[in-house]
PDB file of C-alpha atoms in Angstrom:
ATOM      1  CA  UNK P 121      84.174 103.029  79.606  1.00 59.00           C
ATOM      2  CA  UNK P 122      86.598 105.794  80.440  1.00 87.00           C
ATOM      3  CA  UNK P 123      89.272 106.088  83.050  1.00 93.00           C
ATOM      4  CA  UNK P 124      87.767 107.689  86.140  1.00 92.00           C
ATOM      5  CA  UNK P 125      88.796 109.521  89.283  1.00 94.00           C
ATOM      6  CA  UNK P 126      87.435 107.950  92.469  1.00 92.00           C
ATOM      7  CA  UNK P 127      85.618 110.099  95.008  1.00 89.00           C
ATOM      8  CA  UNK P 128      84.457 109.700  98.568  1.00 88.00           C
ATOM      9  CA  UNK P 129      80.932 109.177  97.177  1.00 88.00           C
ATOM     10  CA  UNK P 130      82.192 106.151  95.207  1.00 88.00           C
ATOM     11  CA  UNK P 131      83.551 104.667  98.429  1.00 87.00           C
ATOM     12  CA  UNK P 132      80.166 105.107 100.072  1.00 86.00           C
ATOM     13  CA  UNK P 133      78.743 102.546  97.621  1.00 84.00           C
ATOM     14  CA  UNK P 134      81.041  99.845  99.020  1.00 80.00           C
ATOM     15  CA  UNK P 135      81.258 100.680 102.721  1.00 80.00           C
ATOM     16  CA  UNK P 136      78.309 100.807 105.078  1.00 79.00           C
ATOM     17  CA  UNK P 137      77.464 104.290 106.348  1.00 79.00           C
ATOM     18  CA  UNK P 138      78.342 103.740 110.028  1.00 78.00           C
ATOM     19  CA  UNK P 139      81.615 102.009 109.097  1.00 79.00           C
ATOM     20  CA  UNK P 140      82.565 104.766 106.701  1.00 80.00           C
ATOM     21  CA  UNK P 141      81.763 107.448 109.236  1.00 80.00           C
ATOM     22  CA  UNK P 142      83.823 105.674 111.903  1.00 78.00           C
ATOM     23  CA  UNK P 143      86.751 105.216 109.504  1.00 76.00           C
ATOM     24  CA  UNK P 144      86.672 108.913 108.631  1.00 79.00           C
ATOM     25  CA  UNK P 145      86.331 110.288 112.158  1.00 75.00           C
ATOM     26  CA  UNK P 146      87.671 107.762 114.675  1.00 75.00           C
ATOM     27  CA  UNK P 147      91.280 107.281 115.684  1.00 65.00           C
ATOM     28  CA  UNK P 148      92.297 110.771 114.605  1.00 68.00           C
ATOM     29  CA  UNK P 149      95.061 112.728 116.253  1.00 68.00           C
ATOM     30  CA  UNK P 150      94.273 116.292 117.228  1.00 71.00           C
ATOM     31  CA  UNK P 151      94.325 118.440 114.134  1.00 71.00           C
ATOM     32  CA  UNK P 152      94.264 115.429 111.787  1.00 75.00           C
ATOM     33  CA  UNK P 153      91.748 115.712 108.963  1.00 82.00           C
ATOM     34  CA  UNK P 154      89.636 113.094 107.215  1.00 82.00           C
ATOM     35  CA  UNK P 155      92.014 110.281 106.153  1.00 85.00           C
ATOM     36  CA  UNK P 156      89.796 108.989 103.341  1.00 87.00           C
ATOM     37  CA  UNK P 157      91.054 111.292 100.540  1.00 89.00           C
ATOM     38  CA  UNK P 158      94.637 110.192 101.285  1.00 91.00           C
ATOM     39  CA  UNK P 159      93.595 106.532 101.323  1.00 92.00           C
ATOM     40  CA  UNK P 160      91.854 106.983  97.969  1.00 94.00           C
ATOM     41  CA  UNK P 161      94.930 108.699  96.489  1.00 95.00           C
ATOM     42  CA  UNK P 162      97.305 106.024  97.753  1.00 95.00           C
ATOM     43  CA  UNK P 163      95.080 103.269  96.392  1.00 96.00           C
ATOM     44  CA  UNK P 164      94.797 104.952  92.985  1.00 96.00           C
ATOM     45  CA  UNK P 165      98.587 105.282  92.849  1.00 96.00           C
ATOM     46  CA  UNK P 166      99.000 101.617  93.744  1.00 96.00           C
ATOM     47  CA  UNK P 167      96.591 100.532  91.011  1.00 96.00           C
ATOM     48  CA  UNK P 168      98.288 102.760  88.465  1.00 96.00           C
ATOM     49  CA  UNK P 169     101.576 101.097  89.436  1.00 96.00           C
ATOM     50  CA  UNK P 170     100.156  97.654  88.718  1.00 96.00           C
ATOM     51  CA  UNK P 171      98.693  98.897  85.398  1.00 96.00           C
ATOM     52  CA  UNK P 172     102.069 100.346  84.399  1.00 95.00           C
ATOM     53  CA  UNK P 173     103.701  96.986  85.163  1.00 95.00           C
ATOM     54  CA  UNK P 174     102.318  95.619  81.888  1.00 95.00           C
ATOM     55  CA  UNK P 175     104.347  97.037  79.015  1.00 93.00           C
ATOM     56  CA  UNK P 176     101.342  97.079  76.666  1.00 93.00           C
ATOM     57  CA  UNK P 177      99.244  99.282  78.947  1.00 94.00           C
ATOM     58  CA  UNK P 178      99.005 103.045  78.721  1.00 93.00           C
ATOM     59  CA  UNK P 179      98.102 105.159  81.682  1.00 94.00           C
ATOM     60  CA  UNK P 180      95.164 107.524  81.576  1.00 93.00           C
ATOM     61  CA  UNK P 181      95.113 111.010  83.045  1.00 94.00           C
ATOM     62  CA  UNK P 182      96.757 111.532  86.410  1.00 92.00           C
ATOM     63  CA  UNK P 183      94.741 110.267  89.429  1.00 94.00           C
ATOM     64  CA  UNK P 184      92.471 108.051  87.310  1.00 95.00           C
ATOM     65  CA  UNK P 185      92.031 104.311  86.989  1.00 95.00           C
ATOM     66  CA  UNK P 186      90.360 102.135  84.352  1.00 95.00           C
ATOM     67  CA  UNK P 187      86.705 101.510  85.010  1.00 92.00           C
ATOM     68  CA  UNK P 188      87.314  97.713  85.118  1.00 94.00           C
ATOM     69  CA  UNK P 189      89.319  98.216  88.318  1.00 96.00           C
ATOM     70  CA  UNK P 190      86.884 100.397  90.258  1.00 94.00           C
ATOM     71  CA  UNK P 191      85.465  97.497  92.307  1.00 94.00           C
ATOM     72  CA  UNK P 192      89.047  96.370  92.992  1.00 96.00           C
ATOM     73  CA  UNK P 193      89.940  99.842  94.188  1.00 96.00           C
ATOM     74  CA  UNK P 194      86.890 100.062  96.434  1.00 94.00           C
ATOM     75  CA  UNK P 195      87.825  96.790  98.133  1.00 94.00           C
ATOM     76  CA  UNK P 196      91.360  98.071  98.789  1.00 95.00           C
ATOM     77  CA  UNK P 197      90.076 101.405 100.035  1.00 93.00           C
ATOM     78  CA  UNK P 198      87.558  99.730 102.351  1.00 90.00           C
ATOM     79  CA  UNK P 199      90.239  97.483 103.790  1.00 91.00           C
ATOM     80  CA  UNK P 200      92.652 100.374 104.377  1.00 91.00           C
ATOM     81  CA  UNK P 201      89.970 102.552 105.915  1.00 87.00           C
ATOM     82  CA  UNK P 202      88.692  99.843 108.259  1.00 85.00           C
ATOM     83  CA  UNK P 203      92.249  98.876 109.226  1.00 85.00           C
ATOM     84  CA  UNK P 204      92.412 102.222 111.023  1.00 80.00           C
ATOM     85  CA  UNK P 205      89.788 101.003 113.497  1.00 77.00           C
ATOM     86  CA  UNK P 206      90.608  98.695 116.415  1.00 75.00           C
ATOM     87  CA  UNK P 207      87.677  96.413 115.604  1.00 75.00           C
ATOM     88  CA  UNK P 208      88.623  93.029 114.142  1.00 75.00           C
ATOM     89  CA  UNK P 209      85.008  91.959 113.670  1.00 71.00           C
ATOM     90  CA  UNK P 210      84.798  94.271 110.627  1.00 74.00           C
ATOM     91  CA  UNK P 211      87.206  91.988 108.776  1.00 76.00           C
ATOM     92  CA  UNK P 212      84.935  89.099 107.920  1.00 84.00           C
ATOM     93  CA  UNK P 213      86.097  86.063 105.964  1.00 90.00           C
ATOM     94  CA  UNK P 214      84.180  87.343 102.931  1.00 90.00           C
ATOM     95  CA  UNK P 215      85.975  90.681 103.097  1.00 89.00           C
ATOM     96  CA  UNK P 216      89.356  89.007 103.495  1.00 92.00           C
ATOM     97  CA  UNK P 217      88.645  86.879 100.410  1.00 95.00           C
ATOM     98  CA  UNK P 218      87.563  89.966  98.434  1.00 94.00           C
ATOM     99  CA  UNK P 219      90.848  91.639  99.359  1.00 95.00           C
ATOM    100  CA  UNK P 220      92.874  88.584  98.303  1.00 95.00           C
ATOM    101  CA  UNK P 221      90.957  88.427  95.021  1.00 97.00           C
ATOM    102  CA  UNK P 222      91.557  92.148  94.412  1.00 96.00           C
ATOM    103  CA  UNK P 223      95.319  91.762  94.860  1.00 96.00           C
ATOM    104  CA  UNK P 224      95.334  88.729  92.536  1.00 97.00           C
ATOM    105  CA  UNK P 225      93.454  90.739  89.910  1.00 97.00           C
ATOM    106  CA  UNK P 226      96.053  93.537  90.125  1.00 97.00           C
ATOM    107  CA  UNK P 227      98.857  90.969  89.795  1.00 97.00           C
ATOM    108  CA  UNK P 228      97.141  89.674  86.659  1.00 96.00           C
ATOM    109  CA  UNK P 229      96.902  93.224  85.311  1.00 96.00           C
ATOM    110  CA  UNK P 230     100.585  93.773  85.937  1.00 96.00           C
ATOM    111  CA  UNK P 231     101.455  90.476  84.200  1.00 96.00           C
ATOM    112  CA  UNK P 232      99.310  91.420  81.183  1.00 95.00           C
ATOM    113  CA  UNK P 233      96.873  88.547  81.896  1.00 94.00           C
ATOM    114  CA  UNK P 234      93.915  90.813  82.680  1.00 94.00           C
ATOM    115  CA  UNK P 235      93.116  93.187  79.850  1.00 91.00           C
ATOM    116  CA  UNK P 236      92.086  96.689  80.787  1.00 92.00           C
ATOM    117  CA  UNK P 237      90.629  99.411  78.633  1.00 91.00           C
ATOM    118  CA  UNK P 238      93.303 101.658  77.220  1.00 90.00           C
ATOM    119  CA  UNK P 239      92.632 105.389  77.531  1.00 89.00           C
ATOM    120  CA  UNK P 240      91.566 107.324  74.501  1.00 81.00           C
ATOM    121  CA  UNK P 241      94.475 109.118  72.853  1.00 63.00           C
ATOM    122  CA  UNK P 242      93.129 112.556  73.801  1.00 48.00           C
ATOM    123  CA  UNK P 243      92.998 111.553  77.487  1.00 46.00           C
ATOM    124  CA  UNK P 244      96.732 110.930  77.716  1.00 46.00           C
ATOM    125  CA  UNK P 245      99.206 113.491  78.955  1.00 47.00           C
ATOM    126  CA  UNK P 246     102.866 113.406  77.914  1.00 44.00           C
ATOM    127  CA  UNK P 247     103.955 112.300  81.401  1.00 45.00           C
ATOM    128  CA  UNK P 248     102.024 109.023  81.223  1.00 46.00           C
ATOM    129  CA  UNK P 249     102.078 107.760  77.653  1.00 47.00           C
ATOM    130  CA  UNK P 250     102.997 104.144  78.306  1.00 51.00           C
ATOM    131  CA  UNK P 251     103.424 101.551  80.989  1.00 49.00           C
ATOM    132  CA  UNK P 252     106.699 100.591  82.515  1.00 53.00           C
ATOM    133  CA  UNK P 253     109.532 100.470  80.037  1.00 54.00           C
ATOM    134  CA  UNK P 254     112.197  97.848  79.757  1.00 55.00           C
ATOM    135  CA  UNK P 255     115.716  98.781  80.676  1.00 60.00           C
ATOM    136  CA  UNK P 256     118.081  98.924  77.739  1.00 62.00           C
ATOM    137  CA  UNK P 257     121.398  97.397  78.654  1.00 66.00           C
ATOM    138  CA  UNK P 258     124.206  97.469  76.158  1.00 68.00           C
ATOM    139  CA  UNK P 259     127.543  95.898  76.740  1.00 70.00           C
ATOM    140  CA  UNK P 260     130.670  97.088  75.087  1.00 70.00           C
ATOM    141  CA  UNK P 261     131.926  94.896  72.265  1.00 70.00           C
ATOM    142  CA  UNK P 262     134.584  92.438  73.309  1.00 68.00           C
ATOM    143  CA  UNK P 263     137.755  92.855  71.334  1.00 69.00           C
ATOM    144  CA  UNK P 264     140.353  90.264  72.206  1.00 67.00           C
ATOM    145  CA  UNK P 265     143.612  90.503  70.307  1.00 72.00           C
ATOM    146  CA  UNK P 266     146.947  88.896  70.868  1.00 69.00           C
ATOM    147  CA  UNK P 267     148.867  92.160  71.361  1.00 69.00           C
ATOM    148  CA  UNK P 268     146.451  93.226  74.179  1.00 64.00           C
ATOM    149  CA  UNK P 269     147.329  90.164  76.232  1.00 64.00           C
ATOM    150  CA  UNK P 270     150.992  91.086  76.867  1.00 61.00           C
ATOM    151  CA  UNK P 271     152.018  90.452  80.433  1.00 60.00           C
ATOM    152  CA  UNK P 272     149.353  87.913  81.202  1.00 59.00           C
TER     153      UNK P 272
END
């Protein structure tokens, strides 16, 4: 399965219609637009960060996630969207457990313990070829000689 870009329609498969409508329209300041596209973008960026945490992973095209993490993304998006509403009854124990499980899955991805599909080579842009790199730290060679220790 390919890396995909999430849409508002994808979110509608995970969030009930009235809840989704409330999350998109309630608690808006005057002039504020639908917050869902921003929530989706932030969630995708977060997931890509976890994916890049594993050195063996490559990132797919910008604004996409691996298909194995779509359900994880939808849980995170639902939680963020419903957190905008002042209604605690929307956060059931089942939903809290789904959120906890989603974060654990992302931690496993970052630690290279949950294998994700790597993007096809023609899907990759030059800006996102690999996951997070390791810093290269070199120390200067130590050169202790007797004549350098004068005055000590």
